Amino acid sequence: MTYTVGMYLAERLSQIGLKHHFAVAGDFNLVLLDQLLVNKEMEQVYCCNELNCGFSAEGYARAHGAAAAVVTFSVGAISAMNAIGGAYAENLPVILISGSPNSNDYGTGHILHHTLGTDDYTYQLEMMRHVTCAAESITDAASAPAKIDHVIRTALRERKPAYLEIACNVSDAECVRPGPVSSLLAEVRVDDVSLKAAVEASLSLLEKSQRVTMVVGSKVRAAHAQAQTEHLADKLECAVTIMAAAKSFFPEDHKGFRGLYWGDVSSPGAQELVEKSDALICVAPVFNDYSTVGWTAWPKGDNVLLAEPNRVTVSGKTYEGFTLREFLEELAKKAPSRPLTAQESKKHVPVIAPTKADARLTNDEMTRQINAMLTSDTTLVAETGDSWFNATRMDLPRGARVELEMQWGHIGWSVPSAFGNAMGSQERQHILMVGDGSFQLTAQEMAQMVRYKLPVIIFLVNNRGYVIEIAIHDGPYNYIKNWDYAGLMEVFNAEDGHGLGLKATTAGELAEAIKKAKANREGPTIIECQIERSDCTKTLVKWGKKVAAANSRKPQAS
């Protein structure tokens, strides 16, 4: 059998551990899809559109470490680019693969369909270079292995998406076979001198400080440094807080865990704990307008040790040439015990009192019942909006995962991402919290949950509008046409599906719906939770006002 470019790509994707790849068919990628199907180590998973395909791959990367999505030229890839931008912002190695025009058409002046109507086909590659860490175009078989390897290697190393386009007549062209995958997984060599200097400078700060607190940020997972972060916390014995986007990235049963640091909407006591520390260790944070509550909670100063994925800044100096994981390992070997902040504080566990079974369903009661479902095997996906705030106030068992998209913040992200996540970790219980406005953007992917019999439980918050936008800046554009959300499941089931659509208007109805959802193992369950529009977390309102104030700053005088 002739070995082809498409087969080379498939084998490389399989070698890095992918069991699935996501796809939307188009005439420029059909031969490539055929070639990928030759590899029996991976399943080809289909999506409703290219935006959802990209977000499904993004969700798979969250669960599985990396992912691949295959689309067609222009009409497919440019649609998927939105999701690839999200993967870049959220530090997820998604390989976007696009079929492209026949290699013989390049430079001929031919005008092709699925293009901008010009004879220049390079525009998509140039666009993709802005939202990926590596981008290559393959128009001949001889260069394919090096370009494929470069794209995959860079994505894995940088923890960012990468792009590959393959001419439609090259996918089945003869190609050499790939060797071992070790070269793609190799770590960058450590600069021992710089690492030692960074550790010594950090120890100097810690040794002269008594009130030491750690703040764990969202990039700690992309840096593969969660275990090392916990080990350092063990050695320091200090208080540990998390940023909102890092929910579940540090175990909440750890003796030093003290909740969420989020400026004025922090867990009780956490803001004072962080802002009064002699030394603050910020591990892989992202300080943007959302995480700093409109730039009001941004730790700075000589007492801040900023440990980023590939750089450490302490006492006015920056050190590079090593990974965060290596830095934390070396620092933990010599770190002094600094238990004062942990001794003077305690973990705050939010307690939501249950309501009567016949009481109208509230946001608090919905959150309480979802929290009670969580186990060490649960992945909870929380959509942009009040679902963020509901997720961050939940008490998590060790091993539970929370997935947020707080940097990109694309409403509608969660439905296809939850689908991809469930494909990538089918051994786990998957729960999705999504608002009605967000759901309307990407609802089609619930059909794929039906198709692949994934028992995802979807809590659809029907409050008839974009409540997060209402909190930030209200207007008539924040109110939407209501749908029969539970009724949609019958549309997606058609003649062979096993999805379940339920509605809950009271606490008792929600409890009963959850029982039915848990019993439905042959497909997804959507529970339409009908609550008042004004019923949202107080933190959303408080946070929204701060962000709105930052957004409405007047232009500076020239």
Coordinates of C-alpha atoms in Angstrom, one line a residue:
M1 CA 0.0 0.0 0.0
T2 CA 1.3 3.5 -0.9
Y3 CA 2.0 5.6 2.1
T4 CA 0.7 9.1 1.7
V5 CA 0.9 12.6 3.2
G6 CA -2.5 12.2 4.8
M7 CA -1.4 8.9 6.4
Y8 CA 1.8 10.6 7.7
L9 CA -0.3 13.3 9.4
A10 CA -2.7 10.7 10.8
E11 CA 0.1 8.6 12.3
R12 CA 1.7 11.7 13.9
L13 CA -1.6 12.7 15.5
S14 CA -2.0 9.2 16.8
Q15 CA 1.6 9.1 18.1
I16 CA 1.0 12.2 20.2
G17 CA -2.0 10.4 21.8
L18 CA -5.1 11.6 19.9
K19 CA -7.9 9.0 19.8
H20 CA -10.3 11.3 17.8
H21 CA -10.1 14.2 15.4
F22 CA -13.0 16.5 14.6
A23 CA -14.1 17.3 11.0
V24 CA -16.5 19.2 8.8
A25 CA -16.4 18.0 5.2
G26 CA -15.8 20.2 2.2
D27 CA -14.6 19.6 -1.3
F28 CA -11.1 20.7 -0.6
N29 CA -10.6 18.2 2.2
L30 CA -12.5 15.1 1.1
V31 CA -9.5 13.2 0.0
L32 CA -7.6 14.2 3.2
L33 CA -10.5 12.9 5.3
D34 CA -10.3 9.6 3.4
Q35 CA -6.6 9.3 4.1
L36 CA -7.2 10.1 7.8
L37 CA -9.8 7.3 8.0
V38 CA -7.1 4.8 6.9
N39 CA -5.6 5.1 10.4
K40 CA -7.7 2.9 12.7
E41 CA -6.1 4.3 15.9
M42 CA -8.3 7.5 15.6
E43 CA -12.0 8.0 15.2
Q44 CA -13.3 10.8 12.9
V45 CA -15.9 12.8 14.7
Y46 CA -18.2 15.1 12.8
C47 CA -19.5 18.5 13.8
C48 CA -22.4 20.7 12.6
N49 CA -20.3 23.6 11.4
E50 CA -16.7 24.8 11.5
L51 CA -17.0 27.2 14.4
N52 CA -18.3 24.4 16.5
C53 CA -15.7 22.0 15.1
G54 CA -13.0 24.4 16.4
F55 CA -14.6 24.7 19.8
S56 CA -15.1 20.9 20.0
A57 CA -11.4 20.4 19.4
E58 CA -10.6 23.0 22.0
G59 CA -12.7 21.1 24.5
Y60 CA -11.0 17.9 23.6
A61 CA -7.6 19.5 24.1
R62 CA -8.7 20.5 27.6
A63 CA -9.5 16.9 28.4
H64 CA -6.8 15.1 26.4
G65 CA -3.9 17.6 26.2
A66 CA -4.1 18.2 22.4
A67 CA -6.6 18.0 19.6
A68 CA -7.1 18.3 15.8
A69 CA -9.8 19.7 13.6
V70 CA -10.1 19.3 9.9
V71 CA -12.0 21.8 7.7
T72 CA -12.2 23.1 4.2
F73 CA -10.6 26.2 2.6
S74 CA -11.9 29.8 3.4
V75 CA -15.5 29.1 4.1
G76 CA -14.5 26.5 6.7
A77 CA -11.2 27.7 8.1
I78 CA -12.1 31.3 8.5
S79 CA -15.2 30.3 10.4
A80 CA -13.0 28.0 12.6
M81 CA -10.5 30.8 13.2
N82 CA -12.8 32.3 15.9
A83 CA -12.3 29.1 17.9
I84 CA -8.6 28.9 17.2
G85 CA -8.3 32.5 18.5
G86 CA -10.0 31.1 21.7
A87 CA -7.5 28.2 21.9
Y88 CA -4.6 30.7 21.5
A89 CA -6.0 32.8 24.3
E90 CA -6.7 29.8 26.5
N91 CA -3.3 28.1 25.9
L92 CA -4.6 24.9 24.2
P93 CA -2.7 23.0 21.5
V94 CA -5.3 22.6 18.7
I95 CA -4.0 21.6 15.3
L96 CA -6.3 23.2 12.7
I97 CA -6.0 21.4 9.3
S98 CA -7.5 22.9 6.2
G99 CA -7.8 21.4 2.7
S100 CA -6.6 24.0 0.1
P101 CA -6.7 24.4 -3.7
N102 CA -5.1 22.0 -6.1
S103 CA -1.3 22.7 -6.2
N104 CA -1.5 23.2 -10.0
D105 CA -3.8 26.2 -9.6
Y106 CA -1.2 28.2 -7.6
G107 CA 0.3 31.0 -9.7
T108 CA -1.9 30.3 -12.8
G109 CA -4.3 33.3 -12.4
H110 CA -7.3 30.9 -11.9
I111 CA -10.3 32.1 -9.9
L112 CA -11.6 29.3 -7.7
H113 CA -14.7 28.9 -5.6
H114 CA -14.5 29.1 -1.8
T115 CA -12.0 32.0 -2.3
L116 CA -12.1 35.8 -2.2
G117 CA -12.4 35.9 -6.0
T118 CA -8.8 36.7 -6.6
D119 CA -5.9 34.5 -7.8
D120 CA -4.0 34.8 -4.6
Y121 CA -4.6 31.8 -2.3
T122 CA -2.1 32.8 0.5
Y123 CA -4.5 35.1 2.4
Q124 CA -5.7 32.3 4.7
L125 CA -2.2 31.3 5.7
E126 CA -1.4 34.9 6.5
M127 CA -4.5 35.3 8.6
M128 CA -3.8 32.1 10.5
R129 CA -0.3 33.3 11.5
H130 CA -1.9 35.9 13.7
V131 CA -3.8 33.3 15.9
T132 CA -1.4 30.4 15.9
C133 CA 2.2 29.6 17.0
A134 CA 3.1 28.0 13.7
A135 CA 1.5 27.9 10.2
E136 CA 2.5 25.9 7.2
S137 CA 1.1 25.3 3.6
I138 CA 1.8 22.0 1.9
T139 CA 1.7 22.0 -1.9
D140 CA 4.2 19.1 -2.5
A141 CA 4.7 15.8 -0.8
A142 CA 8.5 16.1 -0.3
S143 CA 8.2 19.0 2.2
A144 CA 5.1 17.6 4.0
P145 CA 6.9 15.6 6.8
A146 CA 9.1 18.5 7.9
K147 CA 6.1 20.9 7.9
I148 CA 3.8 18.6 9.7
D149 CA 6.4 17.9 12.4
H150 CA 7.2 21.6 12.8
V151 CA 3.5 22.4 13.3
I152 CA 2.8 19.6 15.8
R153 CA 6.1 20.1 17.7
T154 CA 5.6 23.9 18.1
A155 CA 2.0 23.5 19.2
L156 CA 2.9 21.0 21.9
R157 CA 5.9 23.1 23.1
E158 CA 4.1 26.4 23.1
R159 CA 0.7 25.1 24.3
K160 CA -0.9 27.1 21.6
P161 CA -2.8 26.2 18.4
A162 CA -1.1 25.7 15.1
Y163 CA -2.3 25.6 11.5
L164 CA -1.6 23.3 8.5
E165 CA -3.1 23.6 5.0
I166 CA -2.7 20.8 2.5
A167 CA -3.4 21.1 -1.2
C168 CA -6.3 18.8 -2.1
N169 CA -4.3 16.8 -4.7
V170 CA -1.3 16.3 -2.3
S171 CA -3.2 14.6 0.6
D172 CA -2.9 11.2 -1.2
A173 CA 0.5 11.8 -2.7
E174 CA 3.2 9.3 -1.8
C175 CA 5.2 10.2 1.3
V176 CA 7.8 8.7 3.6
R177 CA 6.7 7.2 6.9
P178 CA 7.3 9.0 10.2
G179 CA 9.8 7.7 12.7
P180 CA 9.5 7.7 16.5
V181 CA 7.5 10.6 18.1
S182 CA 10.2 11.5 20.7
S183 CA 11.6 14.3 18.7
L184 CA 8.3 16.1 18.8
L185 CA 8.0 15.8 22.6
A186 CA 11.5 16.8 23.5
E187 CA 11.8 19.6 26.1
V188 CA 13.9 22.7 25.6
R189 CA 17.3 22.4 27.3
V190 CA 17.4 24.2 30.7
D191 CA 19.6 27.2 31.4
D192 CA 20.9 26.0 34.8
V193 CA 22.7 29.3 35.5
S194 CA 19.5 31.3 35.0
L195 CA 17.4 28.8 36.9
K196 CA 19.7 28.8 39.9
A197 CA 19.8 32.6 40.0
A198 CA 15.9 32.8 39.9
V199 CA 15.6 30.3 42.7
E200 CA 18.2 32.2 44.9
A201 CA 16.5 35.5 44.3
S202 CA 13.1 34.0 45.2
L203 CA 14.5 32.4 48.4
S204 CA 15.9 35.8 49.4
L205 CA 12.4 37.3 49.2
L206 CA 10.8 34.4 51.1
E207 CA 13.4 34.2 53.8
K208 CA 12.9 37.8 54.8
S209 CA 9.1 37.5 54.8
Q210 CA 6.7 35.9 57.2
R211 CA 3.3 36.6 55.7
V212 CA 3.6 34.5 52.5
T213 CA 0.6 33.8 50.2
M214 CA 0.3 32.0 46.9
V215 CA -2.0 33.0 44.1
V216 CA -2.5 30.3 41.5
G217 CA -3.4 31.4 38.0
S218 CA -5.0 29.7 34.9
K219 CA -1.8 29.1 33.0
V220 CA -0.5 26.6 35.6
R221 CA -2.3 23.7 33.7
A222 CA -0.9 24.6 30.3
A223 CA 2.5 24.7 32.0
H224 CA 2.0 21.1 33.3
A225 CA 2.9 22.5 36.8
Q226 CA -0.1 21.7 39.0
A227 CA 1.7 19.0 40.9
Q228 CA 4.7 21.2 41.4
T229 CA 2.6 24.0 42.6
E230 CA 1.0 21.8 45.2
H231 CA 4.4 20.5 46.3
L232 CA 5.6 24.1 46.8
A233 CA 2.5 24.9 48.9
D234 CA 3.2 21.8 51.0
K235 CA 6.8 23.0 51.7
L236 CA 5.8 26.6 52.4
E237 CA 2.7 25.6 54.5
C238 CA 1.3 29.1 53.6
A239 CA -2.2 30.1 52.5
V240 CA -3.1 29.5 48.9
T241 CA -5.7 31.3 46.8
I242 CA -6.8 30.8 43.2
M243 CA -7.8 33.2 40.5
A244 CA -11.2 32.6 39.0
A245 CA -10.0 31.1 35.7
A246 CA -7.9 28.6 37.7
K247 CA -10.9 27.0 39.5
S248 CA -10.0 23.4 40.1
F249 CA -6.4 23.8 39.1
F250 CA -5.4 23.6 42.8
P251 CA -7.0 21.1 45.1
E252 CA -9.6 22.6 47.4
D253 CA -9.1 20.0 50.1
H254 CA -5.4 21.2 50.5
K255 CA -4.9 22.4 54.1
G256 CA -3.6 25.8 52.9
F257 CA -6.5 26.5 50.4
R258 CA -8.3 29.7 51.3
G259 CA -10.5 30.3 48.3
L260 CA -10.8 32.7 45.4
Y261 CA -8.8 35.9 45.0
W262 CA -10.8 38.2 42.7
G263 CA -10.4 41.7 44.1
D264 CA -13.7 43.0 45.5
V265 CA -15.6 39.8 44.7
S266 CA -13.1 37.5 46.4
S267 CA -14.0 34.7 48.8
P268 CA -14.5 36.1 52.4
G269 CA -11.0 37.0 53.8
A270 CA -9.1 36.2 50.6
Q271 CA -8.6 39.8 49.4
E272 CA -7.2 41.0 52.7
L273 CA -5.0 37.9 52.9
V274 CA -3.4 38.5 49.5
E275 CA -3.1 42.3 49.7
K276 CA -1.5 42.3 53.1
S277 CA 1.1 39.7 52.4
D278 CA 4.9 40.4 52.8
A279 CA 5.6 38.1 49.9
L280 CA 3.1 37.1 47.2
I281 CA 3.9 34.2 44.9
C282 CA 1.8 34.5 41.7
V283 CA 2.0 31.2 39.8
A284 CA 1.1 31.4 36.1
P285 CA -1.5 34.2 36.4
V286 CA -3.4 36.2 33.7
F287 CA -4.0 39.8 34.8
N288 CA -6.6 41.1 32.4
D289 CA -9.5 43.5 32.9
Y290 CA -11.8 40.7 33.9
S291 CA -9.4 39.0 36.4
T292 CA -8.4 42.3 38.0
V293 CA -12.0 43.5 38.2
G294 CA -11.5 46.4 35.9
W295 CA -7.9 47.0 36.8
T296 CA -8.7 47.4 40.6
A297 CA -6.9 44.2 41.8
W298 CA -3.6 43.8 40.1
P299 CA -0.8 42.7 42.5
K300 CA 2.4 44.6 41.8
G301 CA 5.5 45.7 43.7
D302 CA 8.7 44.3 45.1
N303 CA 6.9 41.8 47.3
V304 CA 5.4 40.0 44.2
L305 CA 7.2 37.0 42.8
L306 CA 5.7 36.5 39.3
A307 CA 6.3 32.9 38.1
E308 CA 5.1 32.6 34.5
P309 CA 5.3 29.5 32.2
N310 CA 8.7 30.5 30.8
R311 CA 9.8 33.4 32.9
V312 CA 10.3 34.4 36.6
T313 CA 10.3 38.0 37.8
V314 CA 11.4 38.8 41.3
S315 CA 12.9 41.8 43.0
G316 CA 13.1 43.8 39.8
K317 CA 14.8 41.1 37.7
T318 CA 13.6 38.7 35.1
Y319 CA 15.0 35.2 34.6
E320 CA 14.4 32.9 31.6
G321 CA 15.6 29.7 30.0
F322 CA 13.6 27.2 32.0
T323 CA 10.0 26.0 32.5
L324 CA 7.7 26.9 35.4
R325 CA 7.7 23.2 36.4
E326 CA 11.5 23.2 36.7
F327 CA 11.5 26.4 38.7
L328 CA 8.8 25.3 41.2
E329 CA 10.6 21.9 41.7
E330 CA 13.9 23.6 42.5
L331 CA 12.3 26.3 44.7
A332 CA 10.4 23.7 46.7
K333 CA 13.7 21.9 47.5
K334 CA 14.9 24.9 49.5
A335 CA 11.7 26.7 50.4
P336 CA 11.4 27.8 54.1
S337 CA 8.3 27.0 56.1
R338 CA 6.0 30.1 56.2
P339 CA 2.8 28.9 57.9
L340 CA 1.6 32.3 59.4
T341 CA -0.9 33.2 56.7
A342 CA -2.5 29.7 56.9
Q343 CA -2.6 29.8 60.7
E344 CA -4.3 33.2 60.8
S345 CA -7.0 32.4 58.2
K346 CA -9.4 29.6 57.4
K347 CA -11.1 28.2 54.3
H348 CA -14.6 29.6 53.6
V349 CA -17.0 27.1 52.3
P350 CA -20.1 28.7 50.8
V351 CA -23.3 27.3 52.3
I352 CA -26.5 27.6 50.4
A353 CA -29.6 26.7 52.4
P354 CA -32.0 24.4 50.5
T355 CA -35.4 25.7 49.6
K356 CA -38.8 23.9 49.9
A357 CA -39.6 21.5 47.1
D358 CA -42.5 23.6 45.9
A359 CA -40.6 26.9 46.0
R360 CA -39.9 28.7 42.8
L361 CA -36.5 27.7 41.4
T362 CA -33.8 30.2 42.2
N363 CA -30.2 30.6 41.0
D364 CA -28.9 29.7 44.4
E365 CA -31.0 26.5 44.6
M366 CA -29.9 25.5 41.1
T367 CA -26.3 26.0 42.1
R368 CA -26.7 24.1 45.4
Q369 CA -28.2 21.1 43.6
I370 CA -25.5 21.0 40.9
N371 CA -22.7 21.3 43.5
A372 CA -24.2 18.3 45.3
M373 CA -23.7 16.3 42.1
L374 CA -20.0 16.9 41.8
T375 CA -17.6 14.0 42.4
S376 CA -13.9 13.5 41.8
D377 CA -14.9 12.2 38.3
T378 CA -16.9 15.3 37.3
T379 CA -16.0 17.8 34.6
L380 CA -18.1 21.0 35.0
V381 CA -18.1 23.3 32.0
A382 CA -19.3 26.8 32.8
E383 CA -20.4 29.2 30.1
T384 CA -19.4 32.9 30.0
G385 CA -21.8 34.8 32.3
D386 CA -23.3 34.1 35.7
S387 CA -22.3 30.4 35.3
W388 CA -18.7 31.6 35.9
F389 CA -19.7 33.0 39.3
N390 CA -21.9 30.0 40.2
A391 CA -18.9 27.7 39.4
T392 CA -16.4 29.6 41.3
R393 CA -18.5 29.5 44.5
M394 CA -18.8 25.7 44.4
D395 CA -16.9 23.5 46.8
L396 CA -15.0 21.0 44.7
P397 CA -13.8 17.5 45.7
R398 CA -10.3 16.6 44.7
G399 CA -10.2 15.5 41.1
A400 CA -13.2 17.5 39.9
R401 CA -12.5 19.7 37.0
V402 CA -14.0 23.1 36.1
E403 CA -13.6 24.4 32.6
L404 CA -14.0 28.2 31.9
E405 CA -13.1 30.4 29.0
M406 CA -12.4 33.7 30.8
Q407 CA -9.8 35.1 28.5
W408 CA -11.5 34.7 25.1
G409 CA -15.0 34.9 26.7
H410 CA -17.0 33.8 23.6
I411 CA -20.6 33.2 24.5
G412 CA -21.7 29.9 23.1
W413 CA -18.3 28.4 23.5
S414 CA -19.4 25.9 26.1
V415 CA -21.8 23.7 24.1
P416 CA -19.3 22.5 21.5
S417 CA -16.4 22.6 24.0
A418 CA -18.4 20.3 26.4
F419 CA -19.1 18.0 23.4
G420 CA -15.4 17.8 22.6
N421 CA -14.4 17.4 26.3
A422 CA -16.9 14.5 26.7
M423 CA -15.4 12.8 23.6
G424 CA -12.0 13.1 25.1
S425 CA -12.8 11.9 28.6
Q426 CA -15.8 9.5 28.3
E427 CA -15.0 7.9 31.6
R428 CA -15.9 11.2 33.4
Q429 CA -19.3 12.7 34.4
H430 CA -19.9 15.8 32.2
I431 CA -22.1 18.7 33.4
L432 CA -22.6 21.9 31.5
M433 CA -24.1 25.2 32.8
V434 CA -25.1 27.6 30.0
G435 CA -27.4 30.6 29.7
D436 CA -30.2 30.8 27.1
G437 CA -28.5 33.6 25.1
S438 CA -25.2 31.7 24.9
F439 CA -26.9 28.4 24.0
Q440 CA -28.6 30.0 21.0
L441 CA -25.3 30.6 19.3
T442 CA -24.1 27.0 19.1
A443 CA -27.1 24.8 20.0
Q444 CA -26.6 22.5 17.0
E445 CA -23.7 20.6 18.7
M446 CA -26.2 19.1 21.2
A447 CA -27.2 17.0 18.2
Q448 CA -23.7 15.5 18.1
M449 CA -24.0 14.6 21.8
V450 CA -27.1 12.7 20.7
R451 CA -25.3 11.1 17.7
Y452 CA -22.4 9.9 19.8
K453 CA -24.6 8.9 22.8
L454 CA -22.7 11.1 25.3
P455 CA -24.6 11.5 28.6
V456 CA -23.8 15.2 29.1
I457 CA -26.2 16.9 31.6
I458 CA -26.9 20.4 30.4
F459 CA -28.4 22.9 32.9
L460 CA -29.9 25.6 30.6
V461 CA -30.6 28.8 32.6
N462 CA -33.6 30.4 30.9
N463 CA -33.7 34.0 32.2
R464 CA -34.6 35.4 28.8
G465 CA -31.5 37.5 28.1
Y466 CA -27.8 38.1 28.3
V467 CA -27.7 38.7 32.0
I468 CA -23.9 39.3 32.1
E469 CA -24.3 42.0 29.5
I470 CA -27.2 43.5 31.4
A471 CA -24.9 43.7 34.4
I472 CA -22.2 45.4 32.5
H473 CA -24.2 47.7 30.2
D474 CA -27.9 47.3 29.7
G475 CA -29.8 48.0 26.5
P476 CA -32.5 46.4 24.2
Y477 CA -29.9 44.3 22.5
N478 CA -29.5 42.2 25.6
Y479 CA -33.0 40.6 25.3
I480 CA -33.6 37.5 23.1
K481 CA -36.5 35.5 21.5
N482 CA -37.4 32.7 23.9
W483 CA -37.1 29.1 22.7
D484 CA -38.7 25.9 23.9
Y485 CA -35.2 24.6 24.9
A486 CA -36.3 21.3 26.4
G487 CA -38.4 20.7 23.4
L488 CA -35.4 21.0 21.1
M489 CA -34.2 17.6 22.2
E490 CA -37.0 15.8 20.3
V491 CA -35.8 17.7 17.2
F492 CA -32.2 16.5 17.7
N493 CA -33.3 12.9 18.6
A494 CA -35.3 12.5 15.4
E495 CA -35.9 8.8 14.8
D496 CA -33.0 7.2 16.6
G497 CA -31.7 9.5 19.4
H498 CA -32.0 9.0 23.2
G499 CA -31.6 12.6 24.5
L500 CA -33.9 13.8 27.2
G501 CA -35.5 17.3 27.4
L502 CA -36.8 18.4 30.8
K503 CA -38.1 21.6 32.5
A504 CA -37.7 22.7 36.1
T505 CA -39.6 25.7 37.6
T506 CA -39.4 24.6 41.2
A507 CA -36.7 23.1 43.5
G508 CA -38.5 19.8 43.6
E509 CA -38.8 19.6 39.8
L510 CA -35.1 20.2 39.5
A511 CA -34.3 17.5 41.9
E512 CA -36.5 15.1 40.0
A513 CA -35.0 16.1 36.7
I514 CA -31.5 15.5 38.0
K515 CA -32.5 11.9 38.9
K516 CA -33.8 11.3 35.4
A517 CA -30.7 12.8 33.9
K518 CA -28.4 10.6 35.9
A519 CA -30.3 7.6 34.8
N520 CA -30.1 8.5 31.1
R521 CA -26.8 7.0 29.9
E522 CA -27.6 6.8 26.1
G523 CA -27.5 10.5 25.3
P524 CA -27.5 14.0 26.7
T525 CA -30.1 15.5 29.0
I526 CA -31.1 19.2 28.9
I527 CA -32.8 20.6 32.0
E528 CA -34.3 24.0 31.2
C529 CA -34.1 25.9 34.5
Q530 CA -36.6 28.7 34.4
I531 CA -35.6 31.5 36.8
E532 CA -36.3 35.2 37.1
R533 CA -34.2 37.5 34.9
S534 CA -33.0 39.6 37.9
D535 CA -32.0 36.4 39.9
C536 CA -28.3 36.3 39.5
T537 CA -25.3 36.2 41.9
K538 CA -24.5 39.4 43.8
T539 CA -20.9 39.0 42.7
L540 CA -21.9 39.3 39.0
V541 CA -23.6 42.6 39.6
K542 CA -20.7 43.9 41.7
W543 CA -18.1 42.7 39.2
G544 CA -20.1 43.9 36.3
K545 CA -20.2 47.5 37.6
K546 CA -16.4 47.5 38.0
V547 CA -15.8 46.2 34.5
A548 CA -18.4 48.7 33.1
A549 CA -16.5 51.5 34.8
A550 CA -13.2 50.4 33.2
N551 CA -14.9 50.1 29.8
S552 CA -16.4 53.6 30.0
R553 CA -13.2 55.5 30.9
K554 CA -13.0 58.7 28.9
P555 CA -10.3 59.1 26.2
Q556 CA -7.1 60.7 27.5
A557 CA -6.5 64.3 26.5
S558 CA -3.9 64.5 23.8

